[in-house]
Coordinates of C-alpha atoms in Angstrom, one line a residue:
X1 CA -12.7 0.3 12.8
X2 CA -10.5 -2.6 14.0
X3 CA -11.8 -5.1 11.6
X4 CA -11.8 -2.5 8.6
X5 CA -7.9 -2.7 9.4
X6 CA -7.3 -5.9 9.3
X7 CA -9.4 -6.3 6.1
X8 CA -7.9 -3.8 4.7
X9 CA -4.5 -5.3 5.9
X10 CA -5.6 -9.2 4.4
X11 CA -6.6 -7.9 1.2
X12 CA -3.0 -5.6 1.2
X13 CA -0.8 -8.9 1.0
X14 CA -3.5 -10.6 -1.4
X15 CA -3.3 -8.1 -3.4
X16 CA 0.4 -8.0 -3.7
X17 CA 0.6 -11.3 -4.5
X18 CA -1.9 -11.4 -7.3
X19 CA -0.4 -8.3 -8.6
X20 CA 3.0 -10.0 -8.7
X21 CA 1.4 -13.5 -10.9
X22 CA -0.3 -10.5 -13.2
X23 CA 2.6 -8.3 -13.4
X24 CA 4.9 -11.3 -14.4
X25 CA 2.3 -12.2 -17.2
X26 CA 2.1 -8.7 -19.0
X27 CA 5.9 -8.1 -17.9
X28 CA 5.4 -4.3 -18.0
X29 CA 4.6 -2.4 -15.0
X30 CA 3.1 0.5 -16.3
X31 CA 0.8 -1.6 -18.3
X32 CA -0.2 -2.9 -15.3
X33 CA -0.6 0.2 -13.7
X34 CA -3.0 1.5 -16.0
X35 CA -5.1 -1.0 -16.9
X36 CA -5.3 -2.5 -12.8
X37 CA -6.7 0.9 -12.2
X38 CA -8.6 1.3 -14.9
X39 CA -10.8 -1.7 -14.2
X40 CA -11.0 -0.1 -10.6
X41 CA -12.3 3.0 -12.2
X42 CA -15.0 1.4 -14.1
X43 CA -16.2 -0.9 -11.2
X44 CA -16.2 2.1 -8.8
X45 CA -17.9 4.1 -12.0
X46 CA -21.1 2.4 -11.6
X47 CA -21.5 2.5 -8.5
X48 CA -21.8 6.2 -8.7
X49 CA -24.8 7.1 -9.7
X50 CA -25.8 6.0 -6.1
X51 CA -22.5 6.5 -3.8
X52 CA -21.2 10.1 -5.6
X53 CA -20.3 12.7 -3.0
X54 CA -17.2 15.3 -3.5
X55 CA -18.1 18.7 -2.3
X56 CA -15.6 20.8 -4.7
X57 CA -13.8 24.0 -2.8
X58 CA -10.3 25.0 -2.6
X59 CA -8.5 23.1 -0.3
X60 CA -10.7 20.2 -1.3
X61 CA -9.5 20.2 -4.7
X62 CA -6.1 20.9 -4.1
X63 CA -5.8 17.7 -1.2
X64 CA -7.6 15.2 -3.9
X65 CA -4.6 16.4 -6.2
X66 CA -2.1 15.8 -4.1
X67 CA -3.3 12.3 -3.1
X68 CA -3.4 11.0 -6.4
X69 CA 0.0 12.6 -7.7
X70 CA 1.6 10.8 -4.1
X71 CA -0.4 7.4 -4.3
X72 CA 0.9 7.6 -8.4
X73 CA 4.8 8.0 -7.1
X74 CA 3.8 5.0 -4.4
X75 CA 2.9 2.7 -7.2
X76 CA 5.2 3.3 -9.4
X77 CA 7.9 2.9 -6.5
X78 CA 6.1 -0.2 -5.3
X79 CA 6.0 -2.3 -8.4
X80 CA 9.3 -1.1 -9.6
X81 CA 10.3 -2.5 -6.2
X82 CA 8.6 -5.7 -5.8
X83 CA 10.3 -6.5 -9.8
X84 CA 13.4 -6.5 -7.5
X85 CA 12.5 -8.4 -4.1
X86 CA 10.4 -10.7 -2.8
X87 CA 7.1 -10.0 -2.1
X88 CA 7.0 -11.2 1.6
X89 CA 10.1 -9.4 2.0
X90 CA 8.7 -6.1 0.1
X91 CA 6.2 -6.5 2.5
X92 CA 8.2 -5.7 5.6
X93 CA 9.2 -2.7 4.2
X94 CA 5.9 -1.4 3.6
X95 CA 5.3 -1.8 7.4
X96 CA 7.8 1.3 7.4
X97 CA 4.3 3.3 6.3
X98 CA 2.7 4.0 9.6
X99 CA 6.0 5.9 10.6
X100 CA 5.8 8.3 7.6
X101 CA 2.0 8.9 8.6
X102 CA 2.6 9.3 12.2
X103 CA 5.1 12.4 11.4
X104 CA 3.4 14.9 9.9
X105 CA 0.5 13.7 12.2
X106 CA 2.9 14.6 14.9
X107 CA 3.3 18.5 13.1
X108 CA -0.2 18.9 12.4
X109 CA -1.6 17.1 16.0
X110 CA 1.1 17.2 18.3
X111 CA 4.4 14.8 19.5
X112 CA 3.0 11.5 21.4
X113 CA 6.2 9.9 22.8
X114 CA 5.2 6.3 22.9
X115 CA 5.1 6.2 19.3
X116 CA 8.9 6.2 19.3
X117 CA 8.8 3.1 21.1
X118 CA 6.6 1.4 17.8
X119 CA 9.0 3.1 15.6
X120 CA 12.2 1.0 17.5
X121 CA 10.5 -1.8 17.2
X122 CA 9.7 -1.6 13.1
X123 CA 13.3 -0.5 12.7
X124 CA 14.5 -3.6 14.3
X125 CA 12.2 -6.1 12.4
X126 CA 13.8 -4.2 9.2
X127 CA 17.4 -5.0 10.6
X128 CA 16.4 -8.5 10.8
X129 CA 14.8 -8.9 7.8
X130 CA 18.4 -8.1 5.6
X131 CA 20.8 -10.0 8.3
X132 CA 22.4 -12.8 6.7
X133 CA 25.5 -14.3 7.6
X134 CA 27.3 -13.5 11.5
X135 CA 28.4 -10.0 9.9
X136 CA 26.0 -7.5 12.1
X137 CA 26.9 -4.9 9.4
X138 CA 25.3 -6.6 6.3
X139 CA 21.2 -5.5 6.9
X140 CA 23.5 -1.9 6.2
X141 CA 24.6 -2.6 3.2
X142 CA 21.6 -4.6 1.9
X143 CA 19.4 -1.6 2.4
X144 CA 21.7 0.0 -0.2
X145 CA 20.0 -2.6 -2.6
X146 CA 18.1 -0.4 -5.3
X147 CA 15.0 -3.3 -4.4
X148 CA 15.0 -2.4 -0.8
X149 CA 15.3 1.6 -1.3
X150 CA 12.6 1.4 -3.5
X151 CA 10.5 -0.2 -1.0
X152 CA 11.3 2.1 1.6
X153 CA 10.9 5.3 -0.4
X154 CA 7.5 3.6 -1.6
X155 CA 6.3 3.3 1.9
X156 CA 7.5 7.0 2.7
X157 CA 4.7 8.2 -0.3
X158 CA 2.3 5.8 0.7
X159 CA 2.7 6.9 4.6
X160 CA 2.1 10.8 3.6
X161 CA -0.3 10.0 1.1
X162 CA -2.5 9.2 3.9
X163 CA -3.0 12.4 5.2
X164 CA -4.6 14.5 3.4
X165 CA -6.8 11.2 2.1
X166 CA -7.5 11.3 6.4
X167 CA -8.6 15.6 5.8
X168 CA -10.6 14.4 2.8
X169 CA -12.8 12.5 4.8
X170 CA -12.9 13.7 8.2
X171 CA -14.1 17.1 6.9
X172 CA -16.5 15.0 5.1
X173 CA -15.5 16.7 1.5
X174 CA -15.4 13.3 -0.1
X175 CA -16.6 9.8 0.6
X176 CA -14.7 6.5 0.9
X177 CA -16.0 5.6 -2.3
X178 CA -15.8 8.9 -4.7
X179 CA -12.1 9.2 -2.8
X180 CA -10.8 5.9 -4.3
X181 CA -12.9 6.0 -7.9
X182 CA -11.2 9.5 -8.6
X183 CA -7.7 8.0 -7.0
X184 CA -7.9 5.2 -9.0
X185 CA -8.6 7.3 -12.5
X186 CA -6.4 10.2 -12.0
X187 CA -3.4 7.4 -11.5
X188 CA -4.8 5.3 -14.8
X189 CA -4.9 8.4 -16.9
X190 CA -1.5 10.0 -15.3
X191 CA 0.8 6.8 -15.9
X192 CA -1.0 6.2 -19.5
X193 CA -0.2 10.0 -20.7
X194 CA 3.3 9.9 -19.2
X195 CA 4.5 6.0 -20.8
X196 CA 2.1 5.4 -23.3
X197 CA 2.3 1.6 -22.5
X198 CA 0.4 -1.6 -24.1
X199 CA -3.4 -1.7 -22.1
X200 CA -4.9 -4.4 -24.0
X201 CA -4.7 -7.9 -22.4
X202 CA -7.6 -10.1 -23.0
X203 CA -6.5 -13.2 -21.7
X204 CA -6.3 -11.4 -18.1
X205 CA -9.5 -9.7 -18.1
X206 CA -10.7 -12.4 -15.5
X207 CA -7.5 -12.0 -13.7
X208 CA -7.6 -7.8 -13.6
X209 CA -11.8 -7.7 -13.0
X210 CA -10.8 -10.1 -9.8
X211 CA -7.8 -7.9 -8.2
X212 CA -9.9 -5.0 -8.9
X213 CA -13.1 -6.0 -6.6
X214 CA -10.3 -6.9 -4.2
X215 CA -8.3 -3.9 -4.2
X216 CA -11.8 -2.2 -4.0
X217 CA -12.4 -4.1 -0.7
X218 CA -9.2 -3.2 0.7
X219 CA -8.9 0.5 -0.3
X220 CA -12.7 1.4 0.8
X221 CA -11.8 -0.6 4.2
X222 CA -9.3 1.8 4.7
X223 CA -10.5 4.9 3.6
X224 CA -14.1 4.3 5.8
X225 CA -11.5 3.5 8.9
X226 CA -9.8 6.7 8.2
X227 CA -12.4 8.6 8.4
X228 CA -13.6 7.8 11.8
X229 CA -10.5 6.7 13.9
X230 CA -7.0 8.1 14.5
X231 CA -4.5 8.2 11.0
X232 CA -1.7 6.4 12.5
X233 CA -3.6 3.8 14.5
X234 CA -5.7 3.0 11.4
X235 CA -2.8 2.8 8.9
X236 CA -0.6 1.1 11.5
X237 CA -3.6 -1.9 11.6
X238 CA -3.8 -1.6 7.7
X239 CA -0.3 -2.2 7.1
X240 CA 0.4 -5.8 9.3
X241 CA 0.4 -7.5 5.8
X242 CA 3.5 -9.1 6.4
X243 CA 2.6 -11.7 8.4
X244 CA -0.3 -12.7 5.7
X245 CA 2.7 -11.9 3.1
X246 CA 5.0 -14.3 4.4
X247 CA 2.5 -17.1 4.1
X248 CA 0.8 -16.6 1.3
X249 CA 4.1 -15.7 -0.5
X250 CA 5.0 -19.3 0.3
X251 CA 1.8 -21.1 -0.5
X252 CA 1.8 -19.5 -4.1
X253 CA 5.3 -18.6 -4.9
X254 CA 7.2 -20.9 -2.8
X255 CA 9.1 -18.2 -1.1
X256 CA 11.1 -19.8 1.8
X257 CA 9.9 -18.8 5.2
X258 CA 13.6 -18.1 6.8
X259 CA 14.3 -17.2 10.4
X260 CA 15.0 -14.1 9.4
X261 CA 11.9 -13.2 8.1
X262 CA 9.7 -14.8 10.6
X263 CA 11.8 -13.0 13.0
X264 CA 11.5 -9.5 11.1
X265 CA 7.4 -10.1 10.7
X266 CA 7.0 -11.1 14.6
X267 CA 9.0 -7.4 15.6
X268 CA 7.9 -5.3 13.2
X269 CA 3.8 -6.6 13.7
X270 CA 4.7 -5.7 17.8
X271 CA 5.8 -2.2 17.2
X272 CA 2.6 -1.8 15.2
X273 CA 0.7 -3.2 17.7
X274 CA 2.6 -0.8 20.5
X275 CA 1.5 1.9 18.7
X276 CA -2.2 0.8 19.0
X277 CA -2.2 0.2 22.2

């Protein structure tokens, strides 16, 4: 499940950065919401005649609900977000997500100690990431920023999001792929009845058919993960797109690499990995 991760984690900061390059193009990100997922609905759509499994009860019902009306929120955050920071540096943020997995982990499976360790760590690489200057107060009022609270409140919805997507496919109500076609959908239809915005590009069908396959890649890496090792350990592995982010940022958006954010990347990536180990 250790190479799902990091798939999963590759494809993560990929992904961002192509949705960024598409985002800019259609300059509405509720369009892009929509029609991103849409195309993720149809690929996934014909695979299903083959791959279908949802075994509809209760609880079952109720948990797919909820992940789609959190993942919808963590999108919606998320772009509205990255339209306000950089992408490498949004991506630090979003390493904030294993924490909001790990605590109601910690209600539903118990307290493990060690953890608080990780979290210290990813705290840290946050203060880093908004120090400028010798002032030690300004990471403070940086993560005032409407950008960076975005990011943060994105990665609390993601974080949560992740477990009942985890009781989904533990208990075996729901496979990697059914999980992420109805995801996918319910946010598509959801954002489309709620803003009504433009989903007719045609000179970016190439672009959207691509991001889909690869946020396919990424979400079904993730999800089959989930459903055979530990939440927190699997999202924590998922989520150390920043150090792709970083670099890929400044290959295709020429995004300075500053101290700062090499610095952030480096703590933040070893309080992840304390929390593996």
């Amino acid at each position: 499940m250790l190479f799902l991760s990091l798939i999963s984690s590759f494809f993560n900061a990929l992904n961002a950065l192509y949705a960024k390059k598409i985002v800019g193009e259609m300059k509405d990100n509720n369009s892009f919401i929509v029609t991103s997922f849409a195309y993720i609905g149809l690929f996934l759509g014909l695979t299903l005649p083959w791959l279908y499994l949802f075994k509809a009860n209760a609880i079952s019902i109720s948990l797919l609900i909820l992940v789609v009306l959190l993942d919808m929120v963590g999108n919606l955050l998320f772009f509205k977000a990255m339209n306000k920071i950089e992408v490498s540096v949004l991506s630090v943020y979003m390493a904030l997500t294993p924490l909001f997995t790990f605590i109601p982990n910690s209600i539903l499976y118990g307290f493990h100690p060690f953890v608080l360790v990780s979290v210290l760590f990813i705290m840290v690489g946050v203060y880093f990431l908004n120090l400028k200057g010798r002032n030690p107060l300004t990471p403070f009022l940086e993560l005032r920023k409407p950008g960076n609270l975005l990011g943060i409140a994105s990665a609390i919805v993601f974080g949560v999001s992740m477990v009942p997507s985890q009781q989904l496919l533990v208990h075996g109500w729901v496979n990697p792929v059914t999980l992420y076609f109805y995801r996918a959908c319910g946010i598509a239809l959801i954002t489309y009845l709620i803003y009504r915005p433009k989903v007719w590009f045609p000179s970016l069908h190439k672009h959207l058919s691509l991001r889909g396959i690869t946020v396919i890649i990424q979400w079904v890496c993730l999800f089959t993960a989930l459903k055979f090792a530990d939440g927190t350990l699997v999202v924590s592995l998922a989520f150390t797109s920043p150090l792709f982010a970083v670099f890929l940022a400044w290959y295709y958006f020429k995004e300075r690499i500053t101290p700062a954010k090499l610095t952030a990347c480096v703590i933040t990536i070893l309080g992840i990995i304390i929390t593996v180990v």
